Amino acid sequence: MLADYPRSVEWIRWGLFAAAAVGAVWLFALVVLRRIGYMKLGVPVRFERHKPKRGRGFSGEVFGHRRLLADARSGFMHLVYFYGFIMLQFGAIDLIWKGLNGGEALPIPFYPAFSLSQEVTVTLVLAAVLYGTYRRYVERLSRLKRGWKPSLVMWFIGSLMLTVLLALAFERLAVGESEAVSAAYAPISEPLSRLLLLAGVREGGWLAYAGFELFWWLHLLVLLGFLVYVPQSKHFHLLTAPVNLWFRRNEPTGRLTPLDLENEEAESFGAGKIEHFSQKQLLDLYACVECGRCTNVCPAASTGKLLSPMHMIVKLRDHLTEKGAALTSRSPWLPASLWAGKDYGVKDAHVMGAVIPAWDAEQEGEEPSYRTNISPTMAVQGAAWSKREGAKAVELELVGDVMTEDELWACTTCRNCEEQCPVGNEHVDKIIDMRRHLVLMEGKLPADGQRALQNIERQSNPWGLPRGERVAWIDACEQKTGIRVQTMEERRRARGQMPEILLWAGSMGAYDSRSRRVLFDLVRLLTKAGVDFATLGNEERSSGDTARRIGNELLFQELCRENIATLEKYGVRQIVTACPHTFHTFKNEYPDFGLDPHVRVEHHSELLARLLQDGRLTPRFALEERVTVHDSCYLGRYNDTYEAPRSLLRAIPGVQVEEMERSGRNGMCCGAGGGMMWMEEHAGTRVNYARTAQALEVKPSIISSACPYCLTMMEDGLKALQDDDGRVTARDVAELLAESVFGE
């Protein structure tokens, strides 16, 4: 037993403990409720349980750390934190119980084993803290922030662990060897108590009691302080991340929320203010861990653009907190605001400075380097986002003062940020919502993007080529292959029976000479396999993907309804396209506007893989090629299709498939998505150059893709990075399969 105190002293101890505990819990609840109040400023949304794909559910994310373990070292470290803290809550209860009851241990069975588990867990967590400090400040990972704020939690956790160990060590000396847990169950506190003996702390002496008392109170105060600190920091994710994952959007991956453009009561479209985001989007902001995984894989941040997905979330969160405090008259910072007033900490709001990353493409006098590097973007984002004296959050522009236009127009919508995020944050929809506001409400977008949209509106293609020439590819195909592709109208007039499949040529296939070659090979393969298909010819329009990703929802919806009317006119039940952007838009977004969800939409790689499996196509001619696969973002991350293109390549005799370091789910974007195919990059290095350089590292003879945008970007990259001999070429998987099937 610890020292027997007079009853008056025990009452004082209990009173102080109750006051501290109740006060901390009250402050914690107040902080949480205030932030919930800020989130409620957003557009109301139905919070429904997310129904994940098999094997990728809530439990795997939260308890299995599936995404975190993509980085094994960080993931294992976080596992120690996560399960360590769960374990240590029981230890905290035990320690508090001892302090309040004269040293009596919790009345639980197998207490020595429990005590051993606590000491081992404390040691592991302390080791994880030291390792985390090493990764941040010695290894200096580019994606991790440095400074006093990121360090504060390490001090909190480290202090909690040390106070536990020191309290246990002093307890052993205070109660004596006979009453303490056997040394075999105290591998850390026993050696510590021996050291204290050597330092002059006598067993059963007043220093032993005083030491336990000191570290017991320190542990309690640090624990309660941490409780209050958590919801006021990025560590609010301890509470919000599981909620965010549970209510993750229950929709097709990457699907954008439609705008009701016929709502006459709507004062604005898109997100021009923080409160224009939905409540679920605002929950994202408080779930962020600031781990930097999103920025680490972002093609924009990696090539010297200003956009950093992590900083975007942090900036929106800071702005929400400051504006929410102003609108609700509830300061976000406690307990300081209790005596400093409700305006404490919200008078000077954060504002984004006008800066660009200092990207140095040349290194040590060598040829320009296209290696990815997020350090310049991380540095300028950290420096530019700061409080401005006199700035009022309610007067700041969301786009301009918080997020710059340069950031918004740098996004390729590749979704790698979302794929890497361990808490289920969705970055792309927020960027598109802000683009929507810029385009629809303010008419602001880059000149080349504006030109592309005008061309799509007038001629239904981004180049502005005559709409009547969309059908010209059919004649060119006949000249090249000898195969005449019929239009749906011709089929209806000739036979009165519609074909099995509608072949959607797309703007790239119809107009772009390089993409036409892919389309022609696809036609040859479908004909060889005996597939009954036709096309729309001049009745085909742009799918609207470019318009929607740039932010012109009005133009997208017009194109969408025109295309749906045409599809319904011919009773189309199956569509195949070589463009992953069109594939995604038809499959996952057109049903919102009336397309029958039973219409089957296939990418050409999926259809060809099925034809191979059914034996309707047979690759006979060997291609002695070393092929690396560049994954299209809209085929892979948006639609989880990675195997189909690879299965085609593996079926070709002689082909050796070599994966890039970044492939599959972690593959890097080519730089064409999100409308960037039609807009120029003005900062850093070109994304497609960086991606091409990654492909060349595996020394391929062919860079293969399954997307006309990717094919164009890879070919442009090869022209820039290769010598004149051009040994490496870029080919679509359909081209390679056709060469193996036909021998030419």
XYZ file of C-alpha atoms in Angstrom:
744
model
C 0.000 0.000 0.000
C 1.048 3.585 -0.582
C 1.104 5.993 2.325
C -2.099 6.304 4.344
C -3.226 9.901 4.121
C -5.676 11.639 6.485
C -9.249 11.547 5.212
C -9.164 15.305 4.632
C -6.201 14.885 2.287
C -7.989 12.070 0.436
C -11.032 14.317 -0.040
C -8.798 17.069 -1.388
C -7.193 14.599 -3.816
C -10.577 13.343 -4.976
C -11.863 16.899 -5.306
C -8.889 18.051 -7.366
C -9.102 14.940 -9.540
C -12.841 15.425 -10.122
C -12.390 19.118 -10.932
C -9.588 18.414 -13.410
C -11.381 15.499 -15.057
C -14.778 17.175 -15.310
C -13.189 20.404 -16.537
C -11.199 18.627 -19.234
C -14.156 16.566 -20.407
C -16.315 19.699 -20.483
C -13.728 21.584 -22.555
C -13.326 18.588 -24.852
C -17.079 18.372 -25.437
C -17.291 22.122 -25.987
C -14.538 22.071 -28.608
C -16.100 19.113 -30.434
C -19.570 20.668 -30.414
C -18.233 23.959 -31.736
C -16.524 22.246 -34.634
C -19.652 20.254 -35.373
C -21.399 23.624 -35.479
C -18.908 24.821 -38.079
C -19.525 21.715 -40.199
C -23.273 22.296 -40.011
C -22.773 25.525 -41.941
C -22.330 23.358 -45.042
C -25.057 22.126 -47.370
C -27.078 19.429 -45.573
C -26.509 15.919 -46.862
C -27.837 12.488 -45.996
C -25.217 10.591 -44.042
C -25.571 6.980 -45.091
C -23.407 3.968 -44.346
C -20.866 3.381 -47.085
C -21.141 -0.050 -48.683
C -17.584 -0.774 -49.765
C -16.242 -3.179 -52.304
C -15.430 -6.589 -50.937
C -12.241 -6.674 -48.918
C -11.926 -2.897 -48.741
C -14.352 -2.096 -45.968
C -14.470 -0.044 -42.825
C -12.769 -2.617 -40.610
C -9.874 -3.065 -43.016
C -9.312 0.681 -43.165
C -9.662 1.483 -39.459
C -8.439 -1.642 -37.698
C -6.305 -3.172 -40.422
C -4.661 0.099 -41.544
C -4.862 -1.124 -45.152
C -3.861 2.149 -46.761
C -1.374 3.133 -44.070
C 0.497 -0.122 -44.546
C 1.188 0.827 -48.167
C 4.175 2.524 -46.503
C 5.195 -0.401 -44.310
C 7.374 1.577 -41.905
C 4.889 4.373 -41.272
C 2.015 1.913 -41.236
C 3.593 -0.329 -38.609
C 4.506 2.707 -36.501
C 0.896 3.882 -36.612
C -0.333 0.401 -35.730
C 1.783 0.611 -32.574
C 0.277 4.007 -31.762
C -3.264 2.863 -32.494
C -3.358 -0.399 -30.581
C -0.922 0.901 -27.989
C -3.303 3.695 -27.034
C -6.213 1.301 -26.826
C -4.212 -0.931 -24.487
C -2.923 1.963 -22.435
C -6.373 3.296 -21.628
C -6.731 0.326 -19.276
C -3.334 1.108 -17.826
C -4.364 4.727 -17.279
C -7.457 3.549 -15.424
C -5.266 1.286 -13.275
C -2.808 4.074 -12.475
C -5.552 6.575 -11.637
C -7.259 3.958 -9.470
C -4.043 3.394 -7.559
C -3.546 7.088 -6.911
C -7.072 7.511 -5.634
C -7.163 4.343 -3.525
C -3.875 4.281 -1.725
C -2.077 2.056 -4.200
C -4.664 -0.699 -4.542
C -4.452 -2.299 -7.961
C -7.482 -2.890 -10.128
C -9.318 -6.006 -8.942
C -8.855 -7.957 -12.173
C -7.584 -11.524 -12.713
C -4.067 -12.107 -14.000
C -2.985 -8.676 -12.834
C 0.775 -9.419 -13.129
C 0.335 -10.362 -16.802
C -1.737 -7.223 -17.297
C 1.017 -5.151 -15.713
C 3.597 -6.768 -17.976
C 1.516 -6.009 -21.078
C 1.278 -2.365 -20.026
C 5.013 -1.941 -19.594
C 5.755 -3.616 -22.923
C 3.145 -1.474 -24.670
C 4.480 1.730 -23.105
C 7.950 0.846 -24.322
C 6.744 0.112 -27.852
C 4.812 3.376 -28.049
C 7.806 5.310 -26.739
C 9.973 3.633 -29.390
C 7.403 4.585 -32.038
C 7.585 8.214 -30.873
C 11.362 8.198 -31.233
C 11.125 6.573 -34.651
C 8.503 9.086 -35.766
C 10.795 11.906 -34.653
C 13.631 10.326 -36.594
C 11.580 10.077 -39.791
C 10.420 13.683 -39.509
C 13.613 15.434 -38.416
C 16.526 13.155 -39.333
C 15.305 11.261 -42.370
C 13.307 14.413 -43.235
C 10.608 12.884 -45.412
C 9.448 15.528 -47.863
C 5.762 14.860 -47.232
C 5.982 15.525 -43.479
C 5.684 18.949 -41.913
C 8.249 20.163 -39.410
C 7.986 22.710 -36.647
C 6.554 23.059 -33.176
C 3.002 22.017 -34.074
C 3.909 18.613 -35.548
C 6.287 18.113 -32.600
C 3.725 18.909 -29.935
C 1.929 15.597 -30.156
C 5.238 13.761 -29.858
C 5.889 15.633 -26.626
C 2.404 14.765 -25.405
C 2.728 11.060 -26.180
C 6.335 10.853 -25.018
C 5.446 12.592 -21.742
C 2.520 10.232 -21.181
C 4.759 7.205 -21.611
C 7.560 8.548 -19.417
C 5.212 9.575 -16.614
C 3.705 6.081 -16.610
C 7.105 4.411 -16.320
C 8.379 6.813 -13.661
C 5.168 6.552 -11.651
C 5.448 2.755 -11.705
C 9.127 2.907 -10.748
C 8.479 5.192 -7.764
C 5.487 3.037 -6.799
C 7.750 -0.036 -6.542
C 9.996 1.818 -4.104
C 7.087 3.252 -2.149
C 5.253 -0.039 -1.536
C 8.350 -2.199 -1.161
C 9.472 -5.371 -2.899
C 7.018 -7.600 -1.058
C 3.890 -5.789 -2.242
C 5.040 -4.824 -5.726
C 4.458 -6.914 -8.827
C 7.221 -9.463 -9.306
C 10.282 -8.136 -11.129
C 9.618 -10.688 -13.868
C 6.463 -8.748 -14.745
C 8.138 -5.342 -14.539
C 10.905 -5.396 -17.163
C 11.105 -1.591 -17.358
C 9.938 -0.185 -14.015
C 12.125 -2.599 -12.030
C 15.438 -1.433 -13.624
C 14.244 2.163 -13.303
C 13.555 1.676 -9.603
C 17.089 0.251 -9.176
C 18.482 3.394 -10.798
C 16.408 5.531 -8.451
C 17.843 3.606 -5.512
C 21.341 4.375 -6.759
C 20.307 8.033 -7.053
C 19.425 8.103 -3.360
C 15.686 7.416 -3.315
C 15.193 5.157 -0.314
C 12.683 2.286 -0.430
C 9.637 3.299 1.633
C 11.050 6.803 2.078
C 9.273 10.081 1.577
C 11.012 10.684 -1.775
C 9.487 7.487 -3.143
C 5.990 8.617 -2.105
C 6.594 12.150 -3.370
C 7.920 10.824 -6.688
C 4.852 8.671 -7.239
C 2.592 11.576 -6.284
C 4.389 13.920 -8.671
C 4.340 11.639 -11.699
C 0.819 10.442 -10.970
C -0.442 14.037 -11.171
C 1.772 14.820 -14.156
C 0.415 11.801 -16.009
C -3.159 12.807 -15.215
C -2.655 16.428 -16.282
C -0.846 15.484 -19.505
C -3.591 12.950 -20.278
C -6.366 15.481 -19.708
C -4.433 18.178 -21.547
C -4.062 15.832 -24.502
C -7.811 15.186 -24.379
C -8.521 18.899 -24.751
C -5.787 19.375 -27.363
C -6.881 16.560 -29.692
C -10.011 18.182 -31.222
C -8.159 21.479 -31.631
C -5.449 19.929 -33.777
C -5.001 17.553 -36.701
C -5.401 14.751 -34.154
C -9.125 15.382 -34.262
C -8.841 12.621 -36.876
C -8.801 10.143 -33.981
C -12.533 10.841 -33.717
C -13.506 12.046 -37.181
C -11.573 9.593 -39.384
C -13.647 6.509 -38.431
C -16.824 8.557 -38.917
C -15.553 9.799 -42.277
C -14.744 6.277 -43.419
C -18.094 4.958 -42.216
C -19.988 7.619 -44.181
C -17.729 7.651 -47.223
C -19.772 8.436 -50.324
C -21.818 5.423 -51.354
C -21.498 6.108 -55.075
C -19.365 4.981 -58.023
C -15.750 5.967 -57.450
C -14.982 9.464 -58.673
C -18.587 10.238 -59.636
C -19.290 13.959 -59.455
C -22.443 15.239 -57.802
C -24.791 16.765 -60.405
C -25.785 20.414 -60.142
C -29.467 21.267 -60.301
C -29.118 24.004 -62.897
C -32.886 24.442 -63.097
C -33.156 25.472 -59.459
C -34.444 29.027 -59.717
C -33.840 29.636 -56.035
C -30.128 28.851 -56.251
C -28.029 31.954 -55.692
C -24.812 30.298 -56.780
C -23.486 27.159 -58.425
C -20.355 25.363 -57.363
C -18.357 26.313 -54.268
C -17.646 30.026 -54.004
C -17.764 29.983 -50.210
C -16.718 27.394 -47.677
C -20.353 26.886 -46.678
C -21.192 25.895 -50.282
C -19.491 22.566 -49.664
C -21.625 19.749 -48.268
C -21.427 18.809 -44.602
C -19.731 15.563 -45.630
C -17.086 17.517 -47.551
C -16.490 19.648 -44.443
C -16.170 16.510 -42.319
C -13.311 15.542 -44.654
C -11.411 18.628 -43.549
C -11.406 17.655 -39.871
C -10.526 14.035 -40.692
C -7.216 14.974 -42.323
C -4.104 13.501 -40.674
C -1.659 15.809 -42.497
C 0.416 12.737 -43.318
C 1.271 14.109 -46.758
C 0.630 10.851 -48.597
C -1.735 12.648 -50.985
C 0.785 15.342 -51.869
C 3.556 12.779 -52.167
C 1.830 11.133 -55.144
C 0.205 14.218 -56.669
C 1.485 14.751 -60.238
C 1.035 18.505 -59.885
C 2.943 18.829 -56.609
C 5.559 16.364 -57.858
C 6.387 18.479 -60.904
C 6.605 21.931 -59.362
C 3.023 23.207 -59.485
C 1.502 25.047 -56.566
C -1.247 22.505 -55.850
C -0.739 20.297 -52.803
C -3.782 18.164 -51.866
C -2.749 18.072 -48.205
C -2.341 21.839 -47.995
C -5.640 22.318 -49.799
C -7.435 20.346 -47.084
C -5.525 22.148 -44.319
C -6.263 25.573 -45.785
C -9.945 24.816 -46.212
C -10.031 23.492 -42.638
C -8.348 26.587 -41.223
C -10.703 28.810 -43.194
C -13.741 26.830 -42.036
C -12.611 27.100 -38.430
C -12.022 30.848 -38.658
C -15.148 31.634 -40.639
C -17.219 29.218 -38.571
C -16.056 30.944 -35.406
C -17.007 34.320 -36.857
C -20.435 33.199 -38.066
C -21.352 31.301 -34.905
C -19.617 33.676 -32.453
C -17.978 30.624 -30.883
C -14.197 30.735 -30.604
C -12.487 27.488 -31.651
C -9.706 27.672 -29.072
C -10.240 26.534 -25.498
C -9.557 27.141 -22.671
C -7.776 30.340 -23.787
C -10.928 31.985 -25.146
C -12.702 31.567 -21.794
C -10.736 34.455 -20.354
C -9.628 36.159 -23.569
C -13.092 36.548 -25.088
C -14.998 34.904 -27.911
C -12.898 36.655 -30.570
C -9.676 35.070 -29.328
C -7.600 33.709 -32.174
C -9.982 34.681 -35.008
C -9.263 38.383 -35.557
C -6.423 37.802 -38.020
C -7.425 35.203 -40.578
C -5.179 33.002 -42.702
C -4.638 34.156 -46.282
C -2.756 32.494 -49.143
C 0.148 34.496 -50.501
C 0.823 34.852 -54.225
C 3.759 32.507 -54.802
C 4.930 29.739 -57.113
C 7.346 26.892 -56.301
C 10.988 27.488 -57.191
C 11.401 24.470 -59.467
C 14.944 23.862 -60.650
C 14.779 21.441 -63.567
C 18.542 21.310 -64.031
C 20.726 19.678 -61.441
C 24.465 20.218 -61.148
C 24.859 21.265 -64.766
C 23.446 18.024 -66.135
C 20.622 17.571 -68.583
C 17.173 18.610 -67.307
C 15.900 16.149 -64.717
C 12.331 14.916 -64.784
C 12.415 13.236 -61.402
C 9.432 14.030 -59.238
C 10.038 16.230 -56.211
C 7.402 17.682 -53.894
C 9.846 19.721 -51.791
C 9.429 23.028 -53.684
C 5.645 22.869 -53.410
C 5.754 21.846 -49.745
C 8.093 24.741 -48.968
C 6.063 27.488 -50.638
C 2.744 26.199 -49.313
C 4.096 26.201 -45.771
C 5.426 29.736 -46.158
C 2.543 31.279 -48.096
C -0.349 30.182 -45.877
C -0.144 32.538 -42.919
C -2.204 34.925 -40.834
C -2.664 38.402 -42.220
C -3.153 41.211 -39.752
C -6.652 42.622 -39.935
C -7.937 39.965 -42.354
C -11.498 38.862 -41.597
C -12.503 35.347 -42.526
C -16.045 36.370 -43.526
C -14.652 38.788 -46.100
C -12.162 36.426 -47.749
C -12.788 34.866 -51.151
C -12.612 31.090 -51.155
C -11.013 31.141 -54.598
C -8.371 33.814 -54.498
C -7.631 34.263 -50.813
C -7.744 30.632 -49.670
C -7.254 28.600 -52.840
C -5.570 30.232 -55.811
C -6.685 29.695 -59.381
C -3.240 28.275 -60.188
C -3.843 25.483 -57.698
C -7.263 24.619 -59.061
C -6.120 24.504 -62.689
C -3.126 22.306 -61.886
C -5.233 19.290 -60.884
C -5.380 16.389 -63.347
C -8.217 14.721 -61.358
C -6.165 11.509 -61.254
C -7.467 10.601 -57.769
C -4.161 9.204 -56.581
C -4.492 11.551 -53.608
C -7.766 9.867 -52.672
C -6.369 6.390 -53.275
C -3.548 7.071 -50.812
C -5.584 8.868 -48.134
C -5.923 6.675 -45.022
C -9.012 8.535 -43.771
C -11.132 8.498 -46.927
C -10.814 12.162 -47.875
C -12.020 13.149 -51.324
C -10.035 15.985 -52.850
C -11.094 16.019 -56.492
C -14.776 16.830 -55.985
C -13.835 19.906 -53.953
C -11.552 21.144 -56.719
C -14.246 20.550 -59.344
C -16.814 22.368 -57.201
C -14.524 25.396 -56.991
C -13.863 25.190 -60.739
C -17.614 25.099 -61.298
C -17.999 28.339 -59.395
C -15.193 29.982 -61.349
C -16.572 28.906 -64.722
C -20.322 29.196 -64.173
C -20.485 32.209 -61.865
C -17.387 34.243 -62.709
C -16.506 33.089 -66.220
C -12.871 32.559 -65.200
C -10.704 29.831 -66.703
C -7.441 29.670 -68.650
C -7.676 30.925 -72.232
C -6.773 27.553 -73.751
C -9.411 25.855 -71.613
C -11.957 28.453 -72.691
C -11.054 27.818 -76.323
C -11.498 24.068 -75.912
C -14.932 24.541 -74.324
C -16.033 26.937 -77.052
C -14.956 24.426 -79.685
C -16.835 21.630 -77.921
C -19.927 23.810 -77.680
C -19.807 24.817 -81.350
C -18.404 21.741 -83.077
C -18.572 19.059 -80.355
C -14.796 18.528 -80.382
C -11.968 20.389 -78.584
C -10.126 21.387 -81.811
C -13.105 23.121 -83.384
C -12.924 20.921 -86.477
C -16.159 20.771 -88.500
C -18.820 18.632 -86.871
C -19.626 17.119 -90.232
C -16.138 15.592 -90.418
C -16.717 13.378 -87.402
C -17.872 10.621 -89.731
C -14.781 10.889 -91.960
C -12.939 8.211 -89.999
C -15.261 5.574 -91.444
C -14.024 6.231 -94.985
C -10.420 6.363 -93.767
C -10.907 3.047 -91.970
C -12.272 1.427 -95.115
C -9.299 2.658 -97.124
C -6.842 1.405 -94.513
C -8.432 -1.919 -93.531
C -10.981 -2.710 -96.208
C -13.693 -2.817 -93.545
C -16.720 -0.556 -93.890
C -18.173 0.308 -90.486
C -21.877 0.968 -90.707
C -23.642 3.694 -88.789
C -26.627 2.941 -86.603
C -28.869 4.822 -89.010
C -27.583 2.759 -91.934
C -28.191 -0.457 -90.001
C -31.710 0.563 -89.122
C -32.573 1.422 -92.721
C -30.835 -1.617 -94.216
C -31.904 -4.338 -91.801
C -34.266 -2.818 -89.315
C -32.256 -4.601 -86.634
C -29.814 -2.931 -84.314
C -26.307 -4.345 -83.754
C -25.140 -6.002 -80.580
C -22.654 -3.243 -79.746
C -22.343 0.471 -80.362
C -18.724 1.420 -81.041
C -18.187 4.915 -79.642
C -15.330 6.469 -81.605
C -14.961 9.547 -79.416
C -13.423 12.843 -80.485
C -9.882 11.446 -80.348
C -10.743 8.407 -82.459
C -12.791 10.420 -84.931
C -10.400 13.347 -85.477
C -6.901 12.586 -84.164
C -4.776 10.779 -86.763
C -2.787 8.843 -84.128
C -5.857 7.711 -82.213
C -7.518 6.674 -85.471
C -4.902 3.978 -85.917
C -5.980 2.465 -82.583
C -9.624 2.682 -83.622
C -8.888 0.981 -86.940
C -7.114 -1.906 -85.198
C -10.029 -2.220 -82.818
C -12.379 -2.433 -85.796
C -10.205 -5.167 -87.325
C -10.228 -7.166 -84.097
C -13.978 -6.855 -83.565
C -14.615 -7.910 -87.154
C -12.239 -10.859 -86.827
C -14.042 -11.971 -83.659
C -17.416 -11.783 -85.394
C -18.762 -9.016 -83.184
C -21.866 -7.313 -84.526
C -21.251 -3.579 -84.116
C -21.952 -0.180 -85.636
C -21.175 3.438 -84.835
C -23.068 6.718 -84.706
C -21.043 8.692 -87.228
C -22.117 12.329 -87.305
C -24.774 11.734 -84.654
C -22.048 11.210 -82.065
C -21.219 14.142 -79.799
C -18.507 14.835 -77.258
C -19.138 12.784 -74.132
C -18.790 15.972 -72.080
C -16.050 14.662 -69.793
C -13.728 17.563 -70.615
C -16.452 20.134 -70.041
C -17.449 18.608 -66.724
C -13.921 18.286 -65.333
C -13.078 21.842 -66.331
C -16.200 22.988 -64.495
C -18.750 23.778 -67.214
C -21.572 21.656 -65.855
C -24.077 23.411 -68.104
C -22.313 22.325 -71.290
C -21.802 18.826 -69.932
C -25.474 18.363 -69.137
C -26.485 19.594 -72.606
C -24.133 17.108 -74.282
C -25.178 14.366 -71.905
C -28.874 14.729 -72.668
C -28.223 14.909 -76.432
C -26.189 11.706 -76.306
C -28.711 9.902 -74.126
C -31.509 10.850 -76.539
C -29.473 9.417 -79.419
C -28.743 6.201 -77.510
C -32.419 5.786 -76.654
C -33.369 6.483 -80.284
C -31.526 3.341 -81.347
C -32.262 1.274 -78.248
C -28.552 0.826 -77.504
C -27.907 -1.831 -74.856
C -24.102 -2.088 -75.005
C -21.379 0.479 -75.669
C -17.652 -0.059 -76.162
C -15.130 2.769 -76.304
C -11.341 3.056 -76.379
C -11.416 6.189 -74.196
C -11.422 5.611 -70.412
C -12.807 9.122 -69.857
C -15.829 8.396 -72.037
C -16.089 4.932 -70.473
C -16.236 6.389 -66.957
C -18.623 9.181 -67.867
C -21.100 6.880 -69.615
C -20.876 4.128 -67.029
C -20.921 6.117 -63.801
C -22.307 9.582 -64.512
C -24.794 9.391 -67.384
C -27.240 7.298 -65.288
C -27.746 10.418 -63.125
C -29.249 12.097 -66.164
C -31.463 9.339 -67.484
C -29.283 6.716 -69.156
C -30.691 3.278 -68.403
C -28.304 1.795 -65.802
C -28.732 -1.581 -67.510
C -26.902 -0.310 -70.601
C -23.582 -2.145 -70.530
C -20.548 0.101 -70.962
C -17.208 -1.567 -71.655
C -13.721 -0.319 -72.258
C -12.111 -1.818 -75.346
C -9.475 -3.608 -73.239
C -12.223 -5.374 -71.261
C -14.064 -6.449 -74.394
C -10.885 -7.672 -76.095
C -9.873 -9.613 -72.977
C -13.267 -11.288 -72.993
C -12.964 -12.158 -76.680
C -9.561 -13.713 -76.026
C -10.931 -15.727 -73.136
C -13.818 -16.968 -75.289
C -11.386 -18.073 -77.987
C -12.768 -15.670 -80.583
C -9.355 -14.054 -81.012
C -6.029 -15.899 -81.123
C -2.649 -14.120 -80.933
C -0.421 -16.163 -83.245
C 2.546 -14.006 -84.192
C 5.272 -13.404 -81.619
C 6.306 -9.871 -80.716
C 9.735 -9.849 -79.129
C 9.132 -6.723 -77.098
C 9.823 -5.516 -73.571
C 6.624 -3.686 -72.641
C 5.853 -1.511 -69.637
C 2.257 -0.573 -68.836
C 1.123 2.961 -68.125
C -2.227 2.786 -66.313
C -4.929 5.251 -67.272
C -6.302 6.935 -64.141
C -9.889 6.834 -65.410
C -9.603 3.143 -66.224
C -7.682 2.148 -63.103
C -8.376 4.293 -60.064
C -11.812 5.360 -61.278
C -13.001 1.936 -62.438
C -10.632 -0.569 -60.819
C -9.582 -2.017 -64.188
C -5.895 -2.889 -64.115
C -5.854 -6.507 -65.230
C -7.572 -6.283 -68.629
C -4.757 -4.423 -70.467
C -2.141 -6.665 -68.872
C -4.021 -9.834 -69.773
C -3.942 -8.770 -73.426
C -0.183 -8.236 -73.297
C 0.476 -11.528 -71.506
C -1.521 -13.353 -74.188
C 0.821 -12.117 -76.923
C 3.718 -14.539 -77.575
C 7.136 -13.022 -76.989
C 5.960 -10.013 -74.976
C 7.762 -9.457 -71.668
C 5.819 -7.181 -69.310
C 7.961 -5.027 -66.993
C 6.193 -2.957 -64.358
C 7.307 0.551 -63.465
C 8.058 1.377 -59.842
C 4.830 3.379 -59.818
C 2.195 1.203 -61.416
C -1.301 -0.043 -60.735
C -3.055 1.844 -57.964
C 0.031 3.957 -57.377
C 0.652 4.674 -61.052
C 1.372 8.296 -61.887
C -0.949 10.288 -64.121
C 0.149 11.198 -67.657
C -1.011 14.772 -67.053
C -3.983 14.866 -69.443
C -6.953 14.364 -67.105
C -9.204 17.041 -65.689
C -9.176 18.971 -68.958
C -5.391 19.369 -68.817
C -5.161 17.617 -72.199
C -6.269 20.933 -73.685
C -4.434 23.327 -71.357
C -0.773 24.199 -71.177
C 1.363 23.728 -68.047
C 3.021 26.975 -66.992
C 5.021 25.946 -63.911
C 7.607 23.321 -63.103
C 8.197 20.496 -65.534
C 5.587 18.782 -67.668
C 3.811 15.896 -65.975
C 4.032 13.681 -69.059
C 7.800 14.194 -69.220
C 8.141 13.013 -65.620
C 5.922 10.000 -66.283
C 7.766 9.104 -69.478
C 11.065 9.275 -67.601
C 9.684 6.787 -65.051
C 8.705 4.441 -67.881
C 12.139 4.675 -69.490
C 13.800 3.611 -66.233
C 12.707 -0.008 -66.833
C 14.331 0.110 -70.316
C 11.286 -0.919 -72.347
C 11.003 -1.123 -76.094
C 7.315 -0.144 -75.876
C 5.295 1.952 -73.440
C 1.795 0.537 -73.610
C -1.425 2.264 -72.616
C -5.154 1.842 -73.138
C -6.177 5.491 -73.465
C -5.870 7.947 -76.366
C -4.949 10.782 -73.998
C -2.220 8.714 -72.351
C -0.932 7.563 -75.733
C -0.588 11.174 -76.910
C 1.142 12.272 -73.717
C 3.568 9.343 -73.753
C 4.456 9.969 -77.393
C 5.083 13.645 -76.666
C 7.253 12.640 -73.718
C 9.272 10.229 -75.836
C 9.883 12.907 -78.455
C 11.287 15.189 -75.757
C 13.330 12.619 -73.819
C 14.632 10.309 -76.541
C 17.384 10.729 -79.082
C 16.467 11.007 -82.718
C 16.650 7.236 -83.209
C 13.444 6.826 -81.176
C 14.036 3.247 -80.108
C 11.137 3.273 -77.619
C 7.615 3.717 -78.964
C 4.182 4.199 -77.390
C 1.454 1.751 -78.457
C -2.099 1.007 -77.424
C -2.792 -2.544 -76.257
C -5.245 -2.989 -79.142
C -2.468 -2.194 -81.626
C -0.165 -4.791 -80.103
C -2.898 -7.412 -80.012
C -3.841 -6.707 -83.630
C -0.214 -7.084 -84.714
C -0.046 -10.465 -83.004
C -3.402 -11.630 -84.388
C -2.879 -10.455 -87.970
C 0.915 -10.424 -88.213
C 1.048 -6.791 -89.297
